[in-house]
PDB file of C-alpha atoms in Angstrom:
ATOM      1  CA  MET O 375       0.000   0.000   0.000  1.00 96.00           C
ATOM      2  CA  PHE O 376       1.055   3.570  -0.586  1.00 97.00           C
ATOM      3  CA  LYS O 377       0.058   6.749   1.166  1.00 98.00           C
ATOM      4  CA  ALA O 378      -0.294   9.693  -1.244  1.00 98.00           C
ATOM      5  CA  LYS O 379      -0.006  13.325  -0.140  1.00 98.00           C
ATOM      6  CA  VAL O 380      -1.080  15.813  -2.766  1.00 98.00           C
ATOM      7  CA  ILE O 381      -0.690  19.601  -2.771  1.00 98.00           C
ATOM      8  CA  ILE O 382      -2.783  21.610  -5.205  1.00 98.00           C
ATOM      9  CA  LYS O 383      -1.994  25.281  -5.808  1.00 97.00           C
ATOM     10  CA  ARG O 384      -3.434  27.896  -8.078  1.00 96.00           C
ATOM     11  CA  ARG O 385      -1.059  28.869 -10.833  1.00 96.00           C
ATOM     12  CA  PRO O 386       0.993  31.925  -9.814  1.00 94.00           C
ATOM     13  CA  SER O 387      -0.639  34.022 -12.542  1.00 94.00           C
ATOM     14  CA  ILE O 388      -4.158  33.357 -11.202  1.00 95.00           C
ATOM     15  CA  LEU O 389      -5.560  35.663  -8.538  1.00 95.00           C
ATOM     16  CA  ASP O 390      -6.618  34.229  -5.199  1.00 96.00           C
ATOM     17  CA  PRO O 391      -9.534  36.274  -3.845  1.00 96.00           C
ATOM     18  CA  GLN O 392     -10.046  33.940  -0.875  1.00 95.00           C
ATOM     19  CA  GLY O 393      -6.432  34.426   0.181  1.00 96.00           C
ATOM     20  CA  LYS O 394      -6.798  38.188  -0.186  1.00 96.00           C
ATOM     21  CA  ALA O 395      -9.920  38.186   1.985  1.00 96.00           C
ATOM     22  CA  VAL O 396      -8.379  36.141   4.778  1.00 96.00           C
ATOM     23  CA  GLU O 397      -5.301  38.334   4.723  1.00 96.00           C
ATOM     24  CA  LYS O 398      -7.427  41.436   5.139  1.00 96.00           C
ATOM     25  CA  GLY O 399      -8.845  39.794   8.246  1.00 95.00           C
ATOM     26  CA  ALA O 400      -5.312  39.254   9.505  1.00 96.00           C
ATOM     27  CA  GLN O 401      -4.479  42.953   9.113  1.00 95.00           C
ATOM     28  CA  HIS O 402      -7.543  43.816  11.196  1.00 95.00           C
ATOM     29  CA  LEU O 403      -6.346  41.466  13.909  1.00 94.00           C
ATOM     30  CA  GLY O 404      -2.978  43.211  14.043  1.00 94.00           C
ATOM     31  CA  LEU O 405      -1.047  40.569  12.067  1.00 96.00           C
ATOM     32  CA  THR O 406       0.497  43.192   9.834  1.00 95.00           C
ATOM     33  CA  ASN O 407       3.543  41.330   8.486  1.00 96.00           C
ATOM     34  CA  ILE O 408       1.631  38.812   6.381  1.00 97.00           C
ATOM     35  CA  ARG O 409       1.657  39.107   2.589  1.00 97.00           C
ATOM     36  CA  ASN O 410       0.720  37.100  -0.511  1.00 97.00           C
ATOM     37  CA  THR O 411      -1.563  34.566   1.163  1.00 97.00           C
ATOM     38  CA  ARG O 412      -2.557  31.842  -1.274  1.00 98.00           C
ATOM     39  CA  ILE O 413      -4.939  29.082  -0.364  1.00 98.00           C
ATOM     40  CA  GLY O 414      -4.714  25.676  -1.946  1.00 97.00           C
ATOM     41  CA  LYS O 415      -5.676  22.132  -1.115  1.00 98.00           C
ATOM     42  CA  TYR O 416      -3.908  19.326   0.701  1.00 98.00           C
ATOM     43  CA  ILE O 417      -5.251  15.842   0.067  1.00 98.00           C
ATOM     44  CA  GLU O 418      -4.242  12.520   1.591  1.00 98.00           C
ATOM     45  CA  PHE O 419      -5.347   9.057   0.584  1.00 98.00           C
ATOM     46  CA  ASP O 420      -4.235   5.438   0.443  1.00 98.00           C
ATOM     47  CA  ILE O 421      -3.674   3.386  -2.683  1.00 97.00           C
ATOM     48  CA  LEU O 422      -4.150  -0.347  -2.483  1.00 96.00           C
ATOM     49  CA  SER O 423      -1.285  -1.303  -4.734  1.00 95.00           C
ATOM     50  CA  ASP O 424       2.234  -2.546  -4.157  1.00 94.00           C
ATOM     51  CA  ASN O 425       3.486  -1.350  -7.501  1.00 96.00           C
ATOM     52  CA  ARG O 426       4.830   2.188  -7.333  1.00 96.00           C
ATOM     53  CA  GLN O 427       4.424   2.868 -11.043  1.00 96.00           C
ATOM     54  CA  GLU O 428       0.805   1.744 -10.995  1.00 95.00           C
ATOM     55  CA  ALA O 429       0.151   3.800  -7.848  1.00 96.00           C
ATOM     56  CA  GLU O 430       1.696   6.908  -9.446  1.00 97.00           C
ATOM     57  CA  LYS O 431      -0.508   6.506 -12.477  1.00 96.00           C
ATOM     58  CA  GLU O 432      -3.583   6.254 -10.271  1.00 96.00           C
ATOM     59  CA  VAL O 433      -2.596   9.401  -8.335  1.00 97.00           C
ATOM     60  CA  ASN O 434      -2.060  11.308 -11.583  1.00 97.00           C
ATOM     61  CA  ASP O 435      -5.424  10.186 -12.925  1.00 97.00           C
ATOM     62  CA  TYR O 436      -7.157  11.084  -9.670  1.00 97.00           C
ATOM     63  CA  CYS O 437      -5.579  14.561  -9.679  1.00 97.00           C
ATOM     64  CA  LYS O 438      -6.255  15.269 -13.332  1.00 96.00           C
ATOM     65  CA  LYS O 439      -9.805  13.976 -13.417  1.00 94.00           C
ATOM     66  CA  LEU O 440     -11.163  14.953 -10.013  1.00 95.00           C
ATOM     67  CA  LEU O 441      -8.949  16.756  -7.530  1.00 96.00           C
ATOM     68  CA  ALA O 442      -7.317  19.565  -9.487  1.00 96.00           C
ATOM     69  CA  ASN O 443      -8.673  21.985 -12.039  1.00 95.00           C
ATOM     70  CA  PRO O 444      -6.140  21.682 -14.863  1.00 92.00           C
ATOM     71  CA  ILE O 445      -6.935  25.159 -16.183  1.00 93.00           C
ATOM     72  CA  MET O 446      -6.142  27.038 -12.990  1.00 95.00           C
ATOM     73  CA  GLU O 447      -4.209  24.689 -10.750  1.00 97.00           C
ATOM     74  CA  ASP O 448      -0.970  22.741 -10.544  1.00 97.00           C
ATOM     75  CA  TYR O 449      -0.457  19.709  -8.361  1.00 97.00           C
ATOM     76  CA  GLU O 450       2.470  17.847  -6.862  1.00 97.00           C
ATOM     77  CA  PHE O 451       2.523  14.712  -4.738  1.00 98.00           C
ATOM     78  CA  THR O 452       4.626  12.311  -2.735  1.00 98.00           C
ATOM     79  CA  LEU O 453       4.056   8.565  -2.421  1.00 97.00           C
ATOM     80  CA  GLU O 454       5.171   6.799   0.703  1.00 96.00           C
ATOM     81  CA  GLU O 455       5.163   3.038   0.938  1.00 95.00           C
ATOM     82  CA  VAL O 456       3.245   1.706   3.948  1.00 93.00           C
ATOM     83  CA  LYS O 457       3.875  -1.870   5.050  1.00 83.00           C
TER      84      LYS O 457
ATOM     85  CA  MET C 283      11.548  37.577   5.195  1.00 96.00           C
ATOM     86  CA  PHE C 284      10.148  34.114   5.732  1.00 97.00           C
ATOM     87  CA  LYS C 285       7.955  31.951   3.548  1.00 98.00           C
ATOM     88  CA  ALA C 286       5.385  29.979   5.531  1.00 98.00           C
ATOM     89  CA  LYS C 287       3.781  26.773   4.263  1.00 98.00           C
ATOM     90  CA  VAL C 288       0.852  25.585   6.328  1.00 98.00           C
ATOM     91  CA  ILE C 289      -1.041  22.294   6.128  1.00 98.00           C
ATOM     92  CA  ILE C 290      -4.434  22.076   7.792  1.00 98.00           C
ATOM     93  CA  LYS C 291      -6.096  18.687   8.275  1.00 97.00           C
ATOM     94  CA  ARG C 292      -9.298  17.580   9.896  1.00 96.00           C
ATOM     95  CA  ARG C 293      -8.689  15.636  13.068  1.00 96.00           C
ATOM     96  CA  PRO C 294      -8.637  11.892  12.352  1.00 94.00           C
ATOM     97  CA  SER C 295     -11.796  11.357  14.422  1.00 94.00           C
ATOM     98  CA  ILE C 296     -13.789  13.825  12.309  1.00 95.00           C
ATOM     99  CA  LEU C 297     -15.578  12.547   9.205  1.00 95.00           C
ATOM    100  CA  ASP C 298     -14.741  14.075   5.832  1.00 97.00           C
ATOM    101  CA  PRO C 299     -17.852  13.988   3.626  1.00 96.00           C
ATOM    102  CA  GLN C 300     -16.165  15.955   0.828  1.00 95.00           C
ATOM    103  CA  GLY C 301     -13.368  13.378   0.670  1.00 96.00           C
ATOM    104  CA  LYS C 302     -15.922  10.565   0.627  1.00 96.00           C
ATOM    105  CA  ALA C 303     -17.819  12.197  -2.245  1.00 96.00           C
ATOM    106  CA  VAL C 304     -14.732  12.740  -4.396  1.00 96.00           C
ATOM    107  CA  GLU C 305     -13.636   9.170  -3.746  1.00 96.00           C
ATOM    108  CA  LYS C 306     -16.988   7.864  -4.941  1.00 96.00           C
ATOM    109  CA  GLY C 307     -16.359   9.779  -8.148  1.00 95.00           C
ATOM    110  CA  ALA C 308     -13.002   8.059  -8.450  1.00 96.00           C
ATOM    111  CA  GLN C 309     -14.590   4.617  -8.169  1.00 95.00           C
ATOM    112  CA  HIS C 310     -16.966   5.514 -10.993  1.00 95.00           C
ATOM    113  CA  LEU C 311     -14.004   6.505 -13.140  1.00 94.00           C
ATOM    114  CA  GLY C 312     -12.367   3.122 -12.561  1.00 95.00           C
ATOM    115  CA  LEU C 313      -9.818   4.315  -9.977  1.00 96.00           C
ATOM    116  CA  THR C 314     -10.691   1.476  -7.668  1.00 95.00           C
ATOM    117  CA  ASN C 315      -7.601   1.311  -5.449  1.00 96.00           C
ATOM    118  CA  ILE C 316      -8.139   4.645  -3.687  1.00 97.00           C
ATOM    119  CA  ARG C 317      -9.218   4.690  -0.036  1.00 97.00           C
ATOM    120  CA  ASN C 318      -9.542   7.118   2.878  1.00 97.00           C
ATOM    121  CA  THR C 319      -9.433  10.353   0.898  1.00 97.00           C
ATOM    122  CA  ARG C 320      -9.220  13.326   3.245  1.00 98.00           C
ATOM    123  CA  ILE C 321      -9.252  16.869   1.985  1.00 98.00           C
ATOM    124  CA  GLY C 322      -7.483  19.636   3.852  1.00 97.00           C
ATOM    125  CA  LYS C 323      -5.976  23.003   3.081  1.00 98.00           C
ATOM    126  CA  TYR C 324      -2.534  24.101   1.988  1.00 98.00           C
ATOM    127  CA  ILE C 325      -1.711  27.761   2.555  1.00 98.00           C
ATOM    128  CA  GLU C 326       1.370  29.739   1.603  1.00 98.00           C
ATOM    129  CA  PHE C 327       2.279  33.287   2.574  1.00 98.00           C
ATOM    130  CA  ASP C 328       5.213  35.584   3.283  1.00 98.00           C
ATOM    131  CA  ILE C 329       6.065  37.154   6.622  1.00 97.00           C
ATOM    132  CA  LEU C 330       7.905  40.462   6.591  1.00 96.00           C
ATOM    133  CA  SER C 331      10.135  39.756   9.558  1.00 95.00           C
ATOM    134  CA  ASP C 332      13.725  38.674   9.962  1.00 94.00           C
ATOM    135  CA  ASN C 333      13.191  37.266  13.421  1.00 96.00           C
ATOM    136  CA  ARG C 334      12.214  33.592  13.307  1.00 96.00           C
ATOM    137  CA  GLN C 335      10.602  33.576  16.731  1.00 96.00           C
ATOM    138  CA  GLU C 336       8.453  36.586  15.875  1.00 95.00           C
ATOM    139  CA  ALA C 337       7.533  35.040  12.508  1.00 96.00           C
ATOM    140  CA  GLU C 338       6.536  31.757  14.180  1.00 97.00           C
ATOM    141  CA  LYS C 339       4.306  33.592  16.611  1.00 96.00           C
ATOM    142  CA  GLU C 340       2.597  35.401  13.741  1.00 96.00           C
ATOM    143  CA  VAL C 341       2.017  32.124  11.857  1.00 97.00           C
ATOM    144  CA  ASN C 342       0.526  30.533  14.969  1.00 97.00           C
ATOM    145  CA  ASP C 343      -1.767  33.497  15.526  1.00 97.00           C
ATOM    146  CA  TYR C 344      -2.829  33.507  11.875  1.00 97.00           C
ATOM    147  CA  CYS C 345      -3.620  29.784  11.996  1.00 97.00           C
ATOM    148  CA  LYS C 346      -5.459  29.886  15.302  1.00 96.00           C
ATOM    149  CA  LYS C 347      -7.485  32.995  14.602  1.00 94.00           C
ATOM    150  CA  LEU C 348      -8.266  32.709  10.914  1.00 95.00           C
ATOM    151  CA  LEU C 349      -6.970  29.767   8.911  1.00 96.00           C
ATOM    152  CA  ALA C 350      -7.825  26.700  10.991  1.00 96.00           C
ATOM    153  CA  ASN C 351     -10.924  25.747  12.915  1.00 95.00           C
ATOM    154  CA  PRO C 352      -9.459  24.738  16.294  1.00 92.00           C
ATOM    155  CA  ILE C 353     -12.417  22.490  17.089  1.00 93.00           C
ATOM    156  CA  MET C 354     -12.115  20.251  14.047  1.00 95.00           C
ATOM    157  CA  GLU C 355      -8.704  20.850  12.547  1.00 97.00           C
ATOM    158  CA  ASP C 356      -5.007  20.542  13.312  1.00 97.00           C
ATOM    159  CA  TYR C 357      -2.304  22.518  11.564  1.00 98.00           C
ATOM    160  CA  GLU C 358       1.420  22.219  10.992  1.00 97.00           C
ATOM    161  CA  PHE C 359       3.795  24.556   9.211  1.00 98.00           C
ATOM    162  CA  THR C 360       7.322  25.125   7.983  1.00 97.00           C
ATOM    163  CA  LEU C 361       9.119  28.467   7.837  1.00 97.00           C
ATOM    164  CA  GLU C 362      11.792  28.998   5.229  1.00 97.00           C
ATOM    165  CA  GLU C 363      14.018  32.039   5.317  1.00 95.00           C
ATOM    166  CA  VAL C 364      14.046  33.990   2.042  1.00 93.00           C
ATOM    167  CA  LYS C 365      16.885  36.425   1.446  1.00 83.00           C
TER     168      LYS C 365
END
């Protein structure tokens, strides 16, 4: 089995209004040193396979077809074998 | 300046209906080896400070007051100095 950890970020050229909004809240709370907040997703799951290549393919398919929006987002992942 | 990278996850005891729903979609697409999908947040931002201790305090405050829900979520972060 493998444990997959995926990070999905908006492309740098794409605005992040949610990040902007949260950061405005931070300024109001006196956290004045924070800049460029960008909010993405972190996704964990298991893959019932002992073949790393097969597991990688499944993670890529999962990301491309369901987890990430290929127009606006990039993803990266790590695969950790679990015994 | 520091670059902060924060991961926010639901506590293990808390159900993740969004993860369950996406995983059901995966099964329908033939990705049948995927289990226990849990969806969290990944947040990046800069901190205009050259003092690591001060920067850490600001990240903790930001997480506790705005980014994470302390009742349902745990967070972890790394701070990387940027010259």
